[in-house]
Amino acid sequence: MFKNLMLYRLAGAWPASAAQLEEALAREPFAECGATQQKSIGWVPPRGEQHGALVESVDGQWIARLAIETKAVPGEAVRRKVQEAVEHIEQTSGRKPGKKELRDLRDDALLALLPQAFARRTQVTVWIDPRERRLLLDAGSQGKADEVIASLVRLAGRDFSIALAQTQQSPQAAMTAWLAAQSPDELPGALAVERECELKGSGEEPAVVKFTRHELATDEVRQHIVEGKLPTRLALSWRARVGFVLTQALQLKKISFLEGVFDEQAKDVAADERFDANVALATGELAPLITDLLAALGGEAEPGQPSGFTDAPKTVDAAHDEAVTSADDPPF
């Protein structure tokens, strides 16, 4: 159910209940892109059923889903149409279009081509843990996360805020210590280092070293650390139940439930109950994992208090963030 997780802290008085959240999300329902519309964003039923609830509460955890549909027109197609218009103006009037007219021609060309463009739709699963006041997003790019946050803030009003989770020790500092450890006893009890990491040096053209399916508790890796290369990604496992890649920005990537975990789910679960069973299992495993991970990073820093965390991604304009979730193989 979750392949990635970005961690946020909720502040303010909203939402007080799943029903209140449902009522708010209903003000921004998803609708497909119109003929000349480039992007459409809105909330859809997480079960995938038409006219279903926009918020599902399972074992006290709330699940919602934001749909993002975009239309993209190839730049070459727009340029060709503009060039045709420019040539027509030159032939009929004997003049060349100015800068403002060229901009208008580009806009007209885009509007003319948009009805022919294919729409691409992605969805972001949103998990709210109301007891811990955590917001967790299954987003592979900061742009998609920004779309979710922008919608929630619009719907909630000025008395509600969302902030990235901050820890006393930065993920990069902790990962560096774990890779430099001489003994497994130096690692947090709930976590184990697996066989994938990325190390990056400093300077204008920093060296990058990637290990895949490679034992990391070696002198070779420790030597890279001594030379000043720092981890930007590190594969970890939690209590031999969940595998994931931790990034320097405190994001969990490539989440996978290890062998046997889903076998514990009853095989005779009816189809209409499978959503609830999957949510209960996934959140039941991931909630304590996140608690243990934050503890391994020294605990969360209180808002407004100094922290060791300096690598959180900056909020960006989602319209300009085209990053796509990596489709790499699991790190184990």
Coordinates of C-alpha atoms in Angstrom, one line a residue:
M1 CA 0.0 0.0 0.0
F2 CA 2.9 2.4 0.7
K3 CA 6.0 2.6 -1.4
N4 CA 7.3 5.9 -0.1
L5 CA 6.7 8.1 3.0
M6 CA 7.3 11.7 3.7
L7 CA 6.8 12.7 7.3
Y8 CA 5.0 15.8 8.5
R9 CA 3.8 17.2 11.8
L10 CA 0.2 18.6 12.1
A11 CA -0.4 21.7 14.2
G12 CA -3.5 23.5 15.0
A13 CA -7.1 22.4 15.8
W14 CA -7.9 20.7 12.5
P15 CA -9.0 18.1 11.7
A16 CA -10.7 17.0 14.9
S17 CA -12.4 13.9 13.4
A18 CA -12.5 11.9 10.2
A19 CA -16.0 13.3 9.5
Q20 CA -14.7 16.8 9.7
L21 CA -11.9 15.9 7.3
E22 CA -14.4 14.2 5.0
E23 CA -16.5 17.4 4.9
A24 CA -13.5 19.5 4.1
L25 CA -12.1 17.3 1.3
A26 CA -15.6 17.2 -0.3
R27 CA -15.1 20.9 -1.2
E28 CA -12.3 19.9 -3.6
P29 CA -13.5 16.8 -5.4
F30 CA -11.5 15.5 -8.4
A31 CA -12.8 16.2 -11.9
E32 CA -11.1 15.2 -15.1
C33 CA -9.2 17.8 -17.1
G34 CA -11.3 19.8 -19.5
A35 CA -10.5 20.0 -23.2
T36 CA -8.1 23.0 -22.8
Q37 CA -7.1 22.4 -19.1
Q38 CA -3.5 21.4 -18.4
K39 CA -4.0 20.2 -14.8
S40 CA -6.7 19.1 -12.5
I41 CA -6.4 18.2 -8.8
G42 CA -8.9 16.9 -6.3
W43 CA -9.8 14.2 -3.8
V44 CA -11.0 10.7 -4.7
P45 CA -12.4 7.8 -2.7
P46 CA -9.3 5.8 -1.4
R47 CA -11.2 2.5 -2.0
G48 CA -11.5 3.3 -5.6
E49 CA -15.3 3.1 -5.6
Q50 CA -17.4 5.8 -7.3
H51 CA -19.2 8.0 -4.9
G52 CA -17.4 6.3 -2.0
A53 CA -16.2 8.1 1.2
L54 CA -13.2 10.4 0.7
V55 CA -11.8 9.5 4.1
E56 CA -11.6 5.9 5.5
S57 CA -10.9 5.3 9.2
V58 CA -9.3 1.9 9.9
D59 CA -8.1 1.1 13.4
G60 CA -8.0 4.8 14.2
Q61 CA -5.9 5.7 11.2
W62 CA -7.3 7.9 8.4
I63 CA -6.7 7.3 4.8
A64 CA -7.4 9.7 1.9
R65 CA -6.2 10.0 -1.7
L66 CA -5.4 13.0 -3.9
A67 CA -5.6 12.6 -7.7
I68 CA -3.5 14.7 -10.0
E69 CA -4.2 14.7 -13.7
T70 CA -2.0 16.6 -16.2
K71 CA -1.9 17.1 -19.9
A72 CA 1.4 17.6 -21.7
V73 CA 1.8 18.9 -25.2
P74 CA 5.3 18.2 -26.8
G75 CA 7.3 21.4 -27.1
E76 CA 8.2 20.5 -30.7
A77 CA 4.5 20.4 -31.6
V78 CA 3.9 23.8 -30.1
R79 CA 7.0 25.2 -31.9
R80 CA 5.8 23.8 -35.3
K81 CA 2.3 25.4 -34.9
V82 CA 3.8 28.7 -33.9
Q83 CA 6.2 28.7 -36.8
E84 CA 3.2 28.0 -39.2
A85 CA 1.4 31.0 -37.7
V86 CA 4.6 33.2 -38.0
E87 CA 5.1 32.3 -41.6
H88 CA 1.4 33.1 -42.4
I89 CA 1.7 36.5 -40.8
E90 CA 4.9 37.3 -42.7
Q91 CA 3.4 36.2 -46.0
T92 CA 0.1 38.1 -45.6
S93 CA 1.4 41.3 -43.9
G94 CA 5.1 41.4 -44.7
R95 CA 6.1 41.9 -41.1
K96 CA 7.6 39.8 -38.3
P97 CA 5.6 39.3 -35.1
G98 CA 6.9 41.1 -32.0
K99 CA 7.7 39.4 -28.7
K100 CA 4.3 40.0 -27.2
E101 CA 2.6 38.6 -30.3
L102 CA 4.9 35.6 -30.2
R103 CA 3.8 34.9 -26.7
D104 CA 0.2 35.1 -27.7
L105 CA 0.8 32.8 -30.6
R106 CA 2.4 30.2 -28.3
D107 CA -0.6 30.4 -25.9
D108 CA -3.0 30.0 -28.9
A109 CA -1.0 27.0 -30.2
L110 CA -1.0 25.3 -26.8
L111 CA -4.8 25.8 -26.4
A112 CA -5.3 24.4 -29.9
L113 CA -3.3 21.3 -29.2
L114 CA -4.4 20.6 -25.6
P115 CA -7.7 18.8 -26.7
Q116 CA -5.5 16.3 -28.6
A117 CA -3.1 15.6 -25.6
F118 CA -3.4 12.5 -23.5
A119 CA -4.1 13.0 -19.8
R120 CA -1.8 11.3 -17.3
R121 CA -3.2 10.7 -13.8
T122 CA -1.3 9.9 -10.6
Q123 CA -2.6 9.5 -7.0
V124 CA -1.0 10.3 -3.7
T125 CA -2.2 8.2 -0.7
V126 CA -2.5 10.3 2.4
W127 CA -2.3 8.8 5.9
I128 CA -3.1 10.8 9.0
D129 CA -2.3 9.4 12.4
P130 CA -4.6 11.6 14.6
R131 CA -3.3 10.4 17.9
E132 CA 0.3 11.2 17.0
R133 CA -0.7 14.2 14.9
R134 CA 1.4 12.9 12.0
L135 CA 0.7 13.4 8.3
L136 CA 2.4 10.8 6.0
L137 CA 2.4 11.0 2.3
D138 CA 3.1 8.2 -0.2
A139 CA 4.8 10.6 -2.6
G140 CA 7.9 10.1 -4.6
S141 CA 8.5 13.7 -5.4
Q142 CA 8.3 16.9 -3.4
G143 CA 6.0 18.4 -6.0
K144 CA 3.3 15.9 -5.4
A145 CA 3.6 16.3 -1.7
D146 CA 3.3 20.1 -2.1
E147 CA 0.0 19.6 -4.0
V148 CA -1.4 17.6 -1.1
I149 CA -0.3 20.2 1.5
A150 CA -1.5 23.1 -0.5
S151 CA -5.0 21.5 -0.8
L152 CA -5.1 20.7 2.9
V153 CA -4.1 24.2 4.0
R154 CA -6.7 25.8 1.6
L155 CA -9.4 23.6 3.1
A156 CA -8.4 24.0 6.7
G157 CA -7.8 27.7 7.0
R158 CA -5.3 29.9 8.8
D159 CA -5.5 28.1 12.2
F160 CA -3.9 24.9 10.8
S161 CA -0.3 24.3 9.7
I162 CA 1.8 21.5 8.4
A163 CA 5.6 21.2 9.0
L164 CA 8.2 18.7 8.0
A165 CA 9.2 16.4 10.9
Q166 CA 12.5 17.5 12.4
T167 CA 14.8 15.4 14.5
Q168 CA 17.5 16.2 17.1
Q169 CA 20.1 14.4 14.9
S170 CA 20.1 14.7 11.2
P171 CA 19.5 11.5 9.2
Q172 CA 22.8 12.0 7.4
A173 CA 24.8 12.2 10.6
A174 CA 23.1 9.1 12.0
M175 CA 23.6 7.2 8.7
T176 CA 27.3 8.2 8.8
A177 CA 27.7 6.8 12.3
W178 CA 25.9 3.6 11.4
L179 CA 28.2 2.9 8.4
A180 CA 31.3 3.8 10.4
A181 CA 30.3 1.4 13.3
Q182 CA 32.7 -1.4 14.0
S183 CA 30.1 -3.6 15.6
P184 CA 26.3 -4.2 15.1
D185 CA 26.0 -3.4 18.8
E186 CA 26.6 0.3 17.9
L187 CA 23.4 0.3 15.8
P188 CA 19.9 1.1 17.1
G189 CA 18.3 -2.1 18.3
A190 CA 15.3 -2.0 16.0
L191 CA 17.3 -1.2 12.8
A192 CA 19.8 -3.1 10.7
V193 CA 21.9 -1.9 7.8
E194 CA 21.2 -3.7 4.6
R195 CA 23.0 -3.8 1.2
E196 CA 22.5 -0.5 -0.6
C197 CA 23.7 3.0 0.0
E198 CA 24.9 6.1 -1.9
L199 CA 27.8 8.2 -0.6
K200 CA 28.6 11.7 -1.9
G201 CA 31.6 13.8 -1.5
S202 CA 31.9 17.6 -1.3
G203 CA 33.0 20.3 -3.7
E204 CA 31.8 21.7 -7.0
E205 CA 32.0 18.2 -8.7
P206 CA 31.5 15.8 -5.8
A207 CA 32.4 12.2 -6.2
V208 CA 29.4 9.8 -5.9
V209 CA 29.8 6.1 -4.9
K210 CA 26.9 3.7 -5.0
F211 CA 26.7 0.3 -3.5
T212 CA 23.9 -2.1 -4.6
R213 CA 23.6 -5.7 -3.2
H214 CA 26.9 -5.1 -1.4
E215 CA 27.9 -5.8 2.2
L216 CA 28.3 -2.4 3.8
A217 CA 30.0 -3.4 7.1
T218 CA 33.4 -3.3 5.4
D219 CA 36.7 -1.3 5.6
E220 CA 36.1 -0.1 2.1
V221 CA 32.9 1.7 3.1
R222 CA 34.4 3.0 6.3
Q223 CA 37.4 4.4 4.2
H224 CA 35.0 6.4 2.1
I225 CA 33.5 7.8 5.3
V226 CA 37.0 8.7 6.5
E227 CA 37.7 10.5 3.2
G228 CA 34.7 12.7 3.8
K229 CA 32.0 11.1 1.7
L230 CA 28.6 11.2 3.4
P231 CA 25.5 9.0 2.9
T232 CA 22.6 10.4 1.0
R233 CA 20.6 7.1 1.0
L234 CA 20.9 4.0 3.1
A235 CA 19.0 0.7 3.0
L236 CA 17.7 -0.4 6.4
S237 CA 15.4 -3.0 7.8
W238 CA 13.2 -2.7 10.8
R239 CA 12.9 -5.7 13.2
A240 CA 13.3 -8.0 10.1
R241 CA 9.8 -7.1 9.1
V242 CA 10.0 -4.0 6.9
G243 CA 12.7 -2.9 4.5
F244 CA 13.2 0.7 3.3
V245 CA 15.8 3.2 2.0
L246 CA 16.3 6.2 4.3
T247 CA 17.3 9.5 2.7
Q248 CA 19.2 12.5 4.1
A249 CA 15.9 14.4 4.0
L250 CA 14.1 11.9 6.3
Q251 CA 12.2 10.3 3.5
L252 CA 11.4 6.6 3.3
K253 CA 11.8 5.1 -0.2
K254 CA 11.3 1.7 -1.6
I255 CA 9.3 0.4 1.4
S256 CA 8.8 -3.3 1.3
F257 CA 7.2 -5.7 3.7
L258 CA 9.6 -8.6 4.2
E259 CA 8.9 -12.3 3.7
G260 CA 6.2 -13.6 5.9
V261 CA 4.7 -10.3 7.1
F262 CA 1.7 -10.3 4.8
D263 CA 1.3 -14.1 5.3
E264 CA 0.1 -13.2 8.7
Q265 CA -3.0 -11.6 7.1
A266 CA -5.9 -14.0 6.9
K267 CA -6.0 -15.5 3.4
D268 CA -9.8 -15.9 3.5
V269 CA -10.4 -12.1 3.8
A270 CA -13.3 -11.2 1.6
A271 CA -12.6 -8.8 -1.3
D272 CA -14.6 -6.0 0.2
E273 CA -12.6 -6.3 3.4
R274 CA -9.2 -6.5 1.8
F275 CA -8.7 -2.7 1.8
D276 CA -9.3 -2.5 5.6
A277 CA -7.0 -5.5 6.1
N278 CA -4.2 -4.0 4.0
V279 CA -4.5 -0.6 5.7
A280 CA -4.5 -2.2 9.2
L281 CA -1.4 -4.3 8.4
A282 CA 0.5 -1.5 6.7
T283 CA -0.1 1.2 9.3
G284 CA 0.2 -1.3 12.1
E285 CA 3.8 -2.1 10.9
L286 CA 4.8 1.4 9.8
A287 CA 3.6 3.4 12.8
P288 CA 6.0 1.7 15.3
L289 CA 8.7 1.7 12.6
I290 CA 8.5 5.5 12.4
T291 CA 8.5 5.8 16.2
D292 CA 11.6 3.7 16.4
L293 CA 13.3 5.6 13.6
L294 CA 12.6 9.0 15.1
A295 CA 14.0 7.7 18.4
A296 CA 17.1 6.5 16.7
L297 CA 17.6 10.0 15.4
G298 CA 17.4 11.5 18.9
G299 CA 13.7 12.1 18.9
E300 CA 11.7 14.9 17.3
A301 CA 12.7 18.5 17.8
E302 CA 10.0 20.7 19.2
P303 CA 8.8 23.3 16.8
G304 CA 10.9 26.5 17.1
Q305 CA 13.7 24.6 18.9
P306 CA 17.2 24.0 17.5
S307 CA 17.6 20.6 15.7
G308 CA 20.4 18.8 13.9
F309 CA 18.3 18.4 10.9
T310 CA 19.4 20.6 8.0
D311 CA 18.6 18.5 4.9
A312 CA 14.8 18.8 4.7
P313 CA 13.7 19.6 1.2
K314 CA 12.5 23.1 0.6
T315 CA 8.9 23.6 -0.5
V316 CA 8.8 24.0 -4.2
D317 CA 6.2 25.0 -6.8
A318 CA 4.7 21.7 -7.6
A319 CA 3.9 22.9 -11.1
H320 CA 7.7 22.9 -11.8
D321 CA 8.5 19.6 -10.1
E322 CA 8.5 16.8 -12.6
A323 CA 10.3 14.2 -10.5
V324 CA 9.0 10.7 -10.8
T325 CA 9.2 7.9 -8.2
S326 CA 12.1 5.6 -8.9
A327 CA 11.2 2.2 -10.2
D328 CA 14.4 0.6 -8.9
D329 CA 14.3 -3.0 -7.5
P330 CA 13.9 -3.4 -3.7
P331 CA 17.3 -3.0 -1.9
F332 CA 17.3 -6.5 -0.5

